[in-house]
GROMACS .gro file of C-alpha atoms in nm:
model
  440
    1UNK     CA    1  -5.904  17.377   4.986
    2UNK     CA    2  -6.131  17.180   5.220
    3UNK     CA    3  -6.219  16.940   4.939
    4UNK     CA    4  -5.853  16.888   4.865
    5UNK     CA    5  -5.769  16.827   5.231
    6UNK     CA    6  -6.049  16.571   5.260
    7UNK     CA    7  -5.920  16.377   4.957
    8UNK     CA    8  -5.569  16.362   5.103
    9UNK     CA    9  -5.703  16.213   5.424
   10UNK     CA   10  -5.889  15.938   5.236
   11UNK     CA   11  -5.580  15.843   5.032
   12UNK     CA   12  -5.370  15.836   5.346
   13UNK     CA   13  -5.614  15.599   5.517
   14UNK     CA   14  -5.623  15.369   5.210
   15UNK     CA   15  -5.243  15.348   5.192
   16UNK     CA   16  -5.223  15.275   5.563
   17UNK     CA   17  -5.478  14.991   5.528
   18UNK     CA   18  -5.303  14.845   5.223
   19UNK     CA   19  -4.962  14.847   5.390
   20UNK     CA   20  -5.114  14.683   5.694
   21UNK     CA   21  -5.269  14.406   5.486
   22UNK     CA   22  -4.943  14.345   5.299
   23UNK     CA   23  -4.758  14.327   5.627
   24UNK     CA   24  -5.005  14.063   5.750
   25UNK     CA   25  -4.981  13.842   5.438
   26UNK     CA   26  -4.686  13.595   5.426
   27UNK     CA   27  -4.427  13.637   5.155
   28UNK     CA   28  -4.397  13.395   4.863
   29UNK     CA   29  -4.055  13.236   4.830
   30UNK     CA   30  -3.861  13.000   4.602
   31UNK     CA   31  -3.775  12.747   4.871
   32UNK     CA   32  -3.925  12.401   4.813
   33UNK     CA   33  -4.089  12.182   5.074
   34UNK     CA   34  -4.158  11.829   4.950
   35UNK     CA   35  -4.304  11.507   5.085
   36UNK     CA   36  -4.196  11.173   4.937
   37UNK     CA   37  -4.400  10.888   4.794
   38UNK     CA   38  -4.357  10.526   4.699
   39UNK     CA   39  -4.523  10.214   4.567
   40UNK     CA   40  -4.623   9.878   4.704
   41UNK     CA   41  -4.909   9.641   4.769
   42UNK     CA   42  -5.204   9.664   5.006
   43UNK     CA   43  -5.082   9.632   5.364
   44UNK     CA   44  -4.730   9.755   5.295
   45UNK     CA   45  -4.577  10.024   5.518
   46UNK     CA   46  -4.378  10.297   5.348
   47UNK     CA   47  -4.164  10.557   5.522
   48UNK     CA   48  -4.131  10.884   5.334
   49UNK     CA   49  -3.922  11.195   5.412
   50UNK     CA   50  -4.030  11.556   5.428
   51UNK     CA   51  -3.741  11.748   5.272
   52UNK     CA   52  -3.654  12.114   5.241
   53UNK     CA   53  -3.454  12.301   4.981
   54UNK     CA   54  -3.423  12.663   5.099
   55UNK     CA   55  -3.281  12.972   4.931
   56UNK     CA   56  -3.298  13.175   5.255
   57UNK     CA   57  -3.177  13.122   5.608
   58UNK     CA   58  -3.453  12.955   5.808
   59UNK     CA   59  -3.536  13.021   6.175
   60UNK     CA   60  -3.833  12.788   6.197
   61UNK     CA   61  -4.112  12.624   6.005
   62UNK     CA   62  -4.461  12.490   6.030
   63UNK     CA   63  -4.676  12.275   5.805
   64UNK     CA   64  -4.961  12.033   5.795
   65UNK     CA   65  -4.973  11.718   5.578
   66UNK     CA   66  -5.303  11.569   5.468
   67UNK     CA   67  -5.341  11.229   5.303
   68UNK     CA   68  -5.597  11.026   5.110
   69UNK     CA   69  -5.787  10.856   5.396
   70UNK     CA   70  -5.951  10.600   5.167
   71UNK     CA   71  -5.622  10.450   5.057
   72UNK     CA   72  -5.361  10.556   5.314
   73UNK     CA   73  -5.334  10.530   5.692
   74UNK     CA   74  -5.097  10.755   5.888
   75UNK     CA   75  -4.909  10.535   6.134
   76UNK     CA   76  -4.671  10.788   6.284
   77UNK     CA   77  -4.385  11.030   6.229
   78UNK     CA   78  -4.045  11.111   6.379
   79UNK     CA   79  -3.802  11.396   6.340
   80UNK     CA   80  -3.570  11.378   6.044
   81UNK     CA   81  -3.193  11.390   6.062
   82UNK     CA   82  -3.181  11.766   6.004
   83UNK     CA   83  -3.435  11.846   6.274
   84UNK     CA   84  -3.250  11.635   6.530
   85UNK     CA   85  -2.929  11.838   6.492
   86UNK     CA   86  -3.044  12.177   6.363
   87UNK     CA   87  -2.987  12.365   6.691
   88UNK     CA   88  -2.612  12.354   6.732
   89UNK     CA   89  -2.608  11.976   6.698
   90UNK     CA   90  -2.922  11.922   6.904
   91UNK     CA   91  -3.298  11.946   6.857
   92UNK     CA   92  -3.491  12.275   6.823
   93UNK     CA   93  -3.586  12.480   7.126
   94UNK     CA   94  -3.949  12.437   7.026
   95UNK     CA   95  -4.069  12.133   6.836
   96UNK     CA   96  -4.434  12.032   6.834
   97UNK     CA   97  -4.540  11.727   6.628
   98UNK     CA   98  -4.906  11.630   6.637
   99UNK     CA   99  -5.022  11.310   6.464
  100UNK     CA  100  -5.393  11.254   6.409
  101UNK     CA  101  -5.588  11.007   6.200
  102UNK     CA  102  -5.651  11.261   5.926
  103UNK     CA  103  -5.299  11.406   5.911
  104UNK     CA  104  -5.016  11.567   6.103
  105UNK     CA  105  -4.894  11.914   6.196
  106UNK     CA  106  -4.549  12.042   6.285
  107UNK     CA  107  -4.432  12.365   6.445
  108UNK     CA  108  -4.059  12.435   6.495
  109UNK     CA  109  -3.858  12.728   6.633
  110UNK     CA  110  -3.490  12.644   6.601
  111UNK     CA  111  -3.359  12.883   6.869
  112UNK     CA  112  -3.548  13.123   7.093
  113UNK     CA  113  -3.235  13.335   7.120
  114UNK     CA  114  -3.155  13.323   6.747
  115UNK     CA  115  -2.821  13.150   6.803
  116UNK     CA  116  -2.888  12.880   6.542
  117UNK     CA  117  -3.045  12.893   6.200
  118UNK     CA  118  -3.076  12.652   5.906
  119UNK     CA  119  -2.844  12.784   5.636
  120UNK     CA  120  -2.928  12.800   5.267
  121UNK     CA  121  -2.905  12.448   5.126
  122UNK     CA  122  -3.087  12.141   4.998
  123UNK     CA  123  -3.160  11.785   5.101
  124UNK     CA  124  -3.262  11.884   5.453
  125UNK     CA  125  -3.461  11.602   5.611
  126UNK     CA  126  -3.719  11.756   5.842
  127UNK     CA  127  -3.947  11.461   5.913
  128UNK     CA  128  -3.995  11.089   5.846
  129UNK     CA  129  -4.356  10.977   5.808
  130UNK     CA  130  -4.492  10.620   5.806
  131UNK     CA  131  -4.795  10.534   5.593
  132UNK     CA  132  -4.975  10.206   5.547
  133UNK     CA  133  -5.116  10.134   5.201
  134UNK     CA  134  -5.479  10.045   5.274
  135UNK     CA  135  -5.642  10.081   4.934
  136UNK     CA  136  -5.744   9.758   4.762
  137UNK     CA  137  -5.712   9.792   4.385
  138UNK     CA  138  -5.916   9.582   4.149
  139UNK     CA  139  -5.746   9.561   3.810
  140UNK     CA  140  -5.576   9.897   3.777
  141UNK     CA  141  -5.341  10.032   4.044
  142UNK     CA  142  -5.456  10.301   4.289
  143UNK     CA  143  -5.269  10.631   4.303
  144UNK     CA  144  -5.301  10.806   4.641
  145UNK     CA  145  -5.145  11.139   4.739
  146UNK     CA  146  -5.015  11.320   5.043
  147UNK     CA  147  -4.998  11.700   5.023
  148UNK     CA  148  -4.921  11.995   5.244
  149UNK     CA  149  -5.238  12.155   5.375
  150UNK     CA  150  -5.341  12.447   5.595
  151UNK     CA  151  -5.659  12.293   5.737
  152UNK     CA  152  -5.539  12.085   6.032
  153UNK     CA  153  -5.537  12.197   6.394
  154UNK     CA  154  -5.724  12.466   6.588
  155UNK     CA  155  -5.625  12.721   6.493
  156UNK     CA  156  -5.517  12.575   6.158
  157UNK     CA  157  -5.144  12.534   6.111
  158UNK     CA  158  -5.010  12.710   5.801
  159UNK     CA  159  -4.733  12.581   5.578
  160UNK     CA  160  -4.460  12.841   5.629
  161UNK     CA  161  -4.089  12.901   5.666
  162UNK     CA  162  -3.961  13.176   5.897
  163UNK     CA  163  -3.666  13.384   5.779
  164UNK     CA  164  -3.561  13.716   5.932
  165UNK     CA  165  -3.877  13.712   6.137
  166UNK     CA  166  -4.089  13.699   5.820
  167UNK     CA  167  -4.329  13.425   5.722
  168UNK     CA  168  -4.254  13.281   5.378
  169UNK     CA  169  -4.477  13.041   5.188
  170UNK     CA  170  -4.252  12.784   5.015
  171UNK     CA  171  -4.323  12.600   4.695
  172UNK     CA  172  -4.482  12.267   4.782
  173UNK     CA  173  -4.451  11.924   4.621
  174UNK     CA  174  -4.696  11.646   4.703
  175UNK     CA  175  -4.612  11.281   4.750
  176UNK     CA  176  -4.763  11.007   4.536
  177UNK     CA  177  -4.821  10.644   4.633
  178UNK     CA  178  -4.900  10.371   4.383
  179UNK     CA  179  -5.082  10.070   4.524
  180UNK     CA  180  -5.039   9.777   4.288
  181UNK     CA  181  -5.320   9.526   4.240
  182UNK     CA  182  -5.255   9.180   4.382
  183UNK     CA  183  -5.056   8.951   4.153
  184UNK     CA  184  -5.264   8.780   3.890
  185UNK     CA  185  -5.149   8.424   3.939
  186UNK     CA  186  -5.221   8.200   3.644
  187UNK     CA  187  -5.059   7.889   3.504
  188UNK     CA  188  -5.115   7.745   3.157
  189UNK     CA  189  -4.957   7.427   3.022
  190UNK     CA  190  -4.935   7.285   2.671
  191UNK     CA  191  -4.844   6.920   2.614
  192UNK     CA  192  -4.754   6.744   2.291
  193UNK     CA  193  -4.730   6.370   2.256
  194UNK     CA  194  -4.515   6.177   2.014
  195UNK     CA  195  -4.391   5.833   1.936
  196UNK     CA  196  -4.194   5.789   2.258
  197UNK     CA  197  -4.155   6.131   2.422
  198UNK     CA  198  -4.388   6.397   2.564
  199UNK     CA  199  -4.300   6.765   2.533
  200UNK     CA  200  -4.443   6.996   2.803
  201UNK     CA  201  -4.425   7.374   2.821
  202UNK     CA  202  -4.600   7.629   3.041
  203UNK     CA  203  -4.646   8.002   3.098
  204UNK     CA  204  -4.727   8.214   3.404
  205UNK     CA  205  -4.876   8.557   3.476
  206UNK     CA  206  -4.658   8.617   3.781
  207UNK     CA  207  -4.342   8.443   3.893
  208UNK     CA  208  -4.387   8.124   4.093
  209UNK     CA  209  -4.132   8.016   4.352
  210UNK     CA  210  -4.117   7.656   4.231
  211UNK     CA  211  -4.308   7.390   4.036
  212UNK     CA  212  -4.395   7.026   4.097
  213UNK     CA  213  -4.465   6.799   3.798
  214UNK     CA  214  -4.666   6.479   3.832
  215UNK     CA  215  -4.731   6.210   3.572
  216UNK     CA  216  -5.033   5.992   3.644
  217UNK     CA  217  -5.021   6.101   4.009
  218UNK     CA  218  -4.649   6.036   4.061
  219UNK     CA  219  -4.402   6.318   4.122
  220UNK     CA  220  -4.143   6.305   3.843
  221UNK     CA  221  -3.966   6.640   3.872
  222UNK     CA  222  -3.936   6.967   4.064
  223UNK     CA  223  -3.833   7.297   3.905
  224UNK     CA  224  -3.714   7.631   4.035
  225UNK     CA  225  -3.852   7.960   3.905
  226UNK     CA  226  -3.757   8.041   3.549
  227UNK     CA  227  -3.799   7.688   3.406
  228UNK     CA  228  -4.081   7.666   3.151
  229UNK     CA  229  -4.040   7.336   2.965
  230UNK     CA  230  -3.980   6.968   3.023
  231UNK     CA  231  -3.920   6.671   2.792
  232UNK     CA  232  -4.045   6.338   2.926
  233UNK     CA  233  -3.837   6.078   2.740
  234UNK     CA  234  -3.870   5.709   2.665
  235UNK     CA  235  -4.240   5.658   2.730
  236UNK     CA  236  -4.423   5.341   2.638
  237UNK     CA  237  -4.725   5.372   2.407
  238UNK     CA  238  -5.034   5.486   2.591
  239UNK     CA  239  -5.211   5.782   2.749
  240UNK     CA  240  -5.044   5.998   3.015
  241UNK     CA  241  -5.197   6.259   3.246
  242UNK     CA  242  -4.974   6.544   3.369
  243UNK     CA  243  -5.027   6.786   3.660
  244UNK     CA  244  -4.806   7.092   3.699
  245UNK     CA  245  -4.836   7.253   4.044
  246UNK     CA  246  -4.710   7.610   4.079
  247UNK     CA  247  -4.631   7.735   4.430
  248UNK     CA  248  -4.570   8.099   4.524
  249UNK     CA  249  -4.546   8.276   4.860
  250UNK     CA  250  -4.690   8.630   4.815
  251UNK     CA  251  -4.603   8.689   5.181
  252UNK     CA  252  -4.294   8.503   5.303
  253UNK     CA  253  -4.464   8.436   5.636
  254UNK     CA  254  -4.810   8.366   5.497
  255UNK     CA  255  -4.993   8.090   5.317
  256UNK     CA  256  -4.868   8.007   4.967
  257UNK     CA  257  -5.076   8.038   4.654
  258UNK     CA  258  -5.104   7.706   4.470
  259UNK     CA  259  -5.224   7.668   4.111
  260UNK     CA  260  -5.257   7.351   3.908
  261UNK     CA  261  -5.242   7.308   3.530
  262UNK     CA  262  -5.318   6.975   3.362
  263UNK     CA  263  -5.291   6.812   3.024
  264UNK     CA  264  -5.305   6.469   2.866
  265UNK     CA  265  -5.091   6.325   2.589
  266UNK     CA  266  -5.096   6.016   2.373
  267UNK     CA  267  -4.774   5.832   2.299
  268UNK     CA  268  -4.825   5.664   1.964
  269UNK     CA  269  -4.519   5.509   1.799
  270UNK     CA  270  -4.464   5.517   1.425
  271UNK     CA  271  -4.579   5.178   1.297
  272UNK     CA  272  -4.664   5.025   0.960
  273UNK     CA  273  -4.970   4.799   0.955
  274UNK     CA  274  -5.063   4.752   0.588
  275UNK     CA  275  -4.925   4.843   0.244
  276UNK     CA  276  -5.167   4.850  -0.048
  277UNK     CA  277  -5.098   4.747  -0.315
  278UNK     CA  278  -4.806   4.529  -0.209
  279UNK     CA  279  -4.640   4.549  -0.551
  280UNK     CA  280  -4.592   4.782  -0.845
  281UNK     CA  281  -4.406   4.833  -1.170
  282UNK     CA  282  -4.031   4.879  -1.148
  283UNK     CA  283  -4.068   5.209  -1.335
  284UNK     CA  284  -4.257   5.351  -1.039
  285UNK     CA  285  -4.578   5.552  -1.040
  286UNK     CA  286  -4.782   5.314  -0.825
  287UNK     CA  287  -4.992   5.495  -0.566
  288UNK     CA  288  -4.956   5.330  -0.228
  289UNK     CA  289  -5.179   5.357   0.076
  290UNK     CA  290  -4.997   5.281   0.400
  291UNK     CA  291  -5.178   5.242   0.731
  292UNK     CA  292  -5.027   5.237   1.077
  293UNK     CA  293  -4.981   5.481   1.365
  294UNK     CA  294  -4.786   5.792   1.455
  295UNK     CA  295  -4.790   5.951   1.111
  296UNK     CA  296  -4.893   6.286   1.260
  297UNK     CA  297  -4.655   6.266   1.556
  298UNK     CA  298  -4.434   6.508   1.365
  299UNK     CA  299  -4.483   6.717   1.053
  300UNK     CA  300  -4.189   6.568   0.860
  301UNK     CA  301  -4.315   6.215   0.791
  302UNK     CA  302  -4.149   6.055   0.486
  303UNK     CA  303  -4.155   5.716   0.312
  304UNK     CA  304  -3.865   5.527   0.154
  305UNK     CA  305  -3.885   5.225  -0.078
  306UNK     CA  306  -3.557   5.040  -0.097
  307UNK     CA  307  -3.385   5.349   0.039
  308UNK     CA  308  -3.533   5.575  -0.230
  309UNK     CA  309  -3.773   5.852  -0.116
  310UNK     CA  310  -4.131   5.808  -0.228
  311UNK     CA  311  -4.299   6.092  -0.412
  312UNK     CA  312  -4.606   6.297  -0.316
  313UNK     CA  313  -4.627   6.174   0.043
  314UNK     CA  314  -4.962   6.289   0.183
  315UNK     CA  315  -5.047   6.218   0.547
  316UNK     CA  316  -5.423   6.170   0.560
  317UNK     CA  317  -5.439   6.135   0.938
  318UNK     CA  318  -5.238   5.976   1.216
  319UNK     CA  319  -5.308   5.627   1.081
  320UNK     CA  320  -5.306   5.666   0.703
  321UNK     CA  321  -5.090   5.815   0.429
  322UNK     CA  322  -5.052   5.790   0.054
  323UNK     CA  323  -4.746   5.815  -0.167
  324UNK     CA  324  -4.618   5.738  -0.516
  325UNK     CA  325  -4.358   5.464  -0.555
  326UNK     CA  326  -4.034   5.591  -0.711
  327UNK     CA  327  -3.847   5.424  -0.995
  328UNK     CA  328  -3.658   5.122  -0.869
  329UNK     CA  329  -3.282   5.153  -0.867
  330UNK     CA  330  -3.231   4.784  -0.799
  331UNK     CA  331  -3.441   4.623  -1.069
  332UNK     CA  332  -3.723   4.390  -0.979
  333UNK     CA  333  -3.769   4.213  -0.649
  334UNK     CA  334  -3.876   4.292  -0.293
  335UNK     CA  335  -3.756   4.605  -0.112
  336UNK     CA  336  -3.793   4.738   0.241
  337UNK     CA  337  -4.047   5.009   0.317
  338UNK     CA  338  -3.961   5.268   0.582
  339UNK     CA  339  -4.192   5.530   0.735
  340UNK     CA  340  -4.008   5.785   0.945
  341UNK     CA  341  -4.026   6.127   1.102
  342UNK     CA  342  -3.824   6.322   1.353
  343UNK     CA  343  -3.993   6.140   1.643
  344UNK     CA  344  -3.973   5.779   1.528
  345UNK     CA  345  -3.971   5.527   1.246
  346UNK     CA  346  -4.080   5.179   1.143
  347UNK     CA  347  -3.963   4.945   0.869
  348UNK     CA  348  -4.115   4.643   0.695
  349UNK     CA  349  -3.858   4.410   0.543
  350UNK     CA  350  -3.950   4.315   0.184
  351UNK     CA  351  -4.263   4.523   0.231
  352UNK     CA  352  -4.305   4.606  -0.138
  353UNK     CA  353  -4.237   4.411  -0.455
  354UNK     CA  354  -4.108   4.578  -0.769
  355UNK     CA  355  -4.218   4.368  -1.068
  356UNK     CA  356  -4.293   4.385  -1.439
  357UNK     CA  357  -4.598   4.335  -1.660
  358UNK     CA  358  -4.582   4.112  -1.967
  359UNK     CA  359  -4.629   4.285  -2.299
  360UNK     CA  360  -4.516   4.627  -2.173
  361UNK     CA  361  -4.176   4.675  -2.333
  362UNK     CA  362  -4.140   5.033  -2.455
  363UNK     CA  363  -4.035   5.201  -2.130
  364UNK     CA  364  -4.365   5.303  -1.975
  365UNK     CA  365  -4.612   5.128  -1.748
  366UNK     CA  366  -4.915   5.103  -1.980
  367UNK     CA  367  -4.985   4.846  -2.253
  368UNK     CA  368  -5.089   4.996  -2.586
  369UNK     CA  369  -5.013   4.971  -2.959
  370UNK     CA  370  -4.671   5.122  -2.899
  371UNK     CA  371  -4.552   4.804  -2.727
  372UNK     CA  372  -4.593   4.560  -3.024
  373UNK     CA  373  -4.446   4.823  -3.259
  374UNK     CA  374  -4.143   4.861  -3.027
  375UNK     CA  375  -4.103   4.482  -3.011
  376UNK     CA  376  -4.122   4.439  -3.390
  377UNK     CA  377  -3.861   4.712  -3.441
  378UNK     CA  378  -3.635   4.532  -3.194
  379UNK     CA  379  -3.685   4.194  -3.360
  380UNK     CA  380  -3.663   4.295  -3.726
  381UNK     CA  381  -3.531   4.651  -3.760
  382UNK     CA  382  -3.238   4.645  -3.518
  383UNK     CA  383  -3.425   4.865  -3.269
  384UNK     CA  384  -3.329   4.894  -2.902
  385UNK     CA  385  -3.400   4.600  -2.676
  386UNK     CA  386  -3.654   4.625  -2.395
  387UNK     CA  387  -3.524   4.699  -2.047
  388UNK     CA  388  -3.706   4.389  -1.925
  389UNK     CA  389  -3.657   4.106  -2.178
  390UNK     CA  390  -3.891   3.872  -1.989
  391UNK     CA  391  -4.177   4.119  -2.047
  392UNK     CA  392  -4.139   4.063  -2.423
  393UNK     CA  393  -4.236   3.693  -2.382
  394UNK     CA  394  -4.600   3.794  -2.387
  395UNK     CA  395  -4.746   3.442  -2.393
  396UNK     CA  396  -4.480   3.298  -2.157
  397UNK     CA  397  -4.399   3.010  -2.392
  398UNK     CA  398  -4.026   3.047  -2.343
  399UNK     CA  399  -3.973   3.204  -2.689
  400UNK     CA  400  -3.970   3.567  -2.806
  401UNK     CA  401  -4.085   3.607  -3.165
  402UNK     CA  402  -4.337   3.784  -3.387
  403UNK     CA  403  -4.611   3.588  -3.217
  404UNK     CA  404  -4.563   3.788  -2.897
  405UNK     CA  405  -4.628   4.117  -3.077
  406UNK     CA  406  -4.932   3.969  -3.254
  407UNK     CA  407  -5.054   3.838  -2.916
  408UNK     CA  408  -5.062   4.192  -2.780
  409UNK     CA  409  -5.239   4.326  -3.091
  410UNK     CA  410  -5.504   4.056  -3.066
  411UNK     CA  411  -5.559   4.142  -2.699
  412UNK     CA  412  -5.586   4.511  -2.769
  413UNK     CA  413  -5.801   4.505  -3.081
  414UNK     CA  414  -5.950   4.155  -3.140
  415UNK     CA  415  -6.074   4.064  -2.792
  416UNK     CA  416  -5.787   3.821  -2.754
  417UNK     CA  417  -5.652   3.669  -2.437
  418UNK     CA  418  -5.456   3.897  -2.206
  419UNK     CA  419  -5.083   3.845  -2.173
  420UNK     CA  420  -4.968   3.579  -1.930
  421UNK     CA  421  -4.903   3.669  -1.568
  422UNK     CA  422  -4.769   3.887  -1.434
  423UNK     CA  423  -4.988   4.127  -1.627
  424UNK     CA  424  -5.279   4.275  -1.437
  425UNK     CA  425  -5.061   4.317  -1.129
  426UNK     CA  426  -4.690   4.378  -1.156
  427UNK     CA  427  -4.490   4.085  -1.029
  428UNK     CA  428  -4.222   3.828  -1.105
  429UNK     CA  429  -4.207   3.540  -1.356
  430UNK     CA  430  -4.334   3.253  -1.146
  431UNK     CA  431  -4.304   2.985  -1.421
  432UNK     CA  432  -3.927   3.015  -1.466
  433UNK     CA  433  -3.948   2.812  -1.790
  434UNK     CA  434  -3.743   3.044  -2.007
  435UNK     CA  435  -3.392   3.181  -2.024
  436UNK     CA  436  -3.506   3.540  -2.009
  437UNK     CA  437  -3.442   3.779  -1.726
  438UNK     CA  438  -3.565   4.122  -1.620
  439UNK     CA  439  -3.271   4.336  -1.513
  440UNK     CA  440  -3.360   4.698  -1.593
   0.00000   0.00000   0.00000
């Protein structure tokens, strides 16, 4: 019996102690106390609210807010809209706000007599807090936080809501501040010359307020933000130096940032200097080398002979190209040569001569045994006539007969004399002592 009575006493004492401890501990609730955040650059001031969403009627509250002292500075705080009117349209009966360098504390009793409470609701603005962003990021942004804390003040102020005389610990949401690194101002410009115009384009890392463009030290244009190209038209041949000055005001009241990008262009017109060889067979196939300037000014350089596009145009460099002469569509005689691209052109009047070669009569551009055979068939077997009759007068004696075919055979196989000019180089009949013509 005594043992039993002793055990009951111990259990009774334990229950009494446990109930006492539970009565001392605050209750956990579902109300939410949150502090806002924001983003900006070093030196910016951001005002954030402390808001309450409560699922119970509230008679008062207390909390402390700590912040990251390395990246944030607490400038001050004022009562929020809810706090200013919570007590029947006026402020609380007790309202203590303490602002220190390392944080702030708040203690509020809405009404000593219990005549006013904060009803269940959301979006209640309890406090407005000003922070300065003091962190200086390098490349990546800095993320700094403000959170509710129970370590400020003596004694320390706890984060609590009071409802029905009971202390309730609300859910708590921290604030987050993002401090962006300073703008990375850069300005790059690309310039491309041509035959008469210069094309300029540029890019930026951050937006500039405006640009100034100089050519050889002279201001030629000014651009607002958002313009990234310029075409400088009608330039004379020569070298031109461009400066693009970008101006931006990071702080409207401060000193602007100024960056300069430069480039140099050459204006080289399309010109024709030499054409080698200056003549070729009317059947085409002659490889020409043309020198001049501006051939690389654009990638679409072409060559025309007498209005007919040349074949296999190959631009060697800005001053030299090769091509194959096309078949003449106008017989023999001089034709214009044109070199052109999308940026310019040049033309040489009578720059190339289409001619013939004596002894070559069978429709190609090479003399061989086929030519005398073709001529004999024409003379004696009713074969087709040569396109160029004058070429059949191999010895240029003013007569076309079997002797012309024999003349070619002797040249080819018996070390005979070559045909009369034009032979080694295609050309025209300069003697004009025969009735024959060359009208292919």
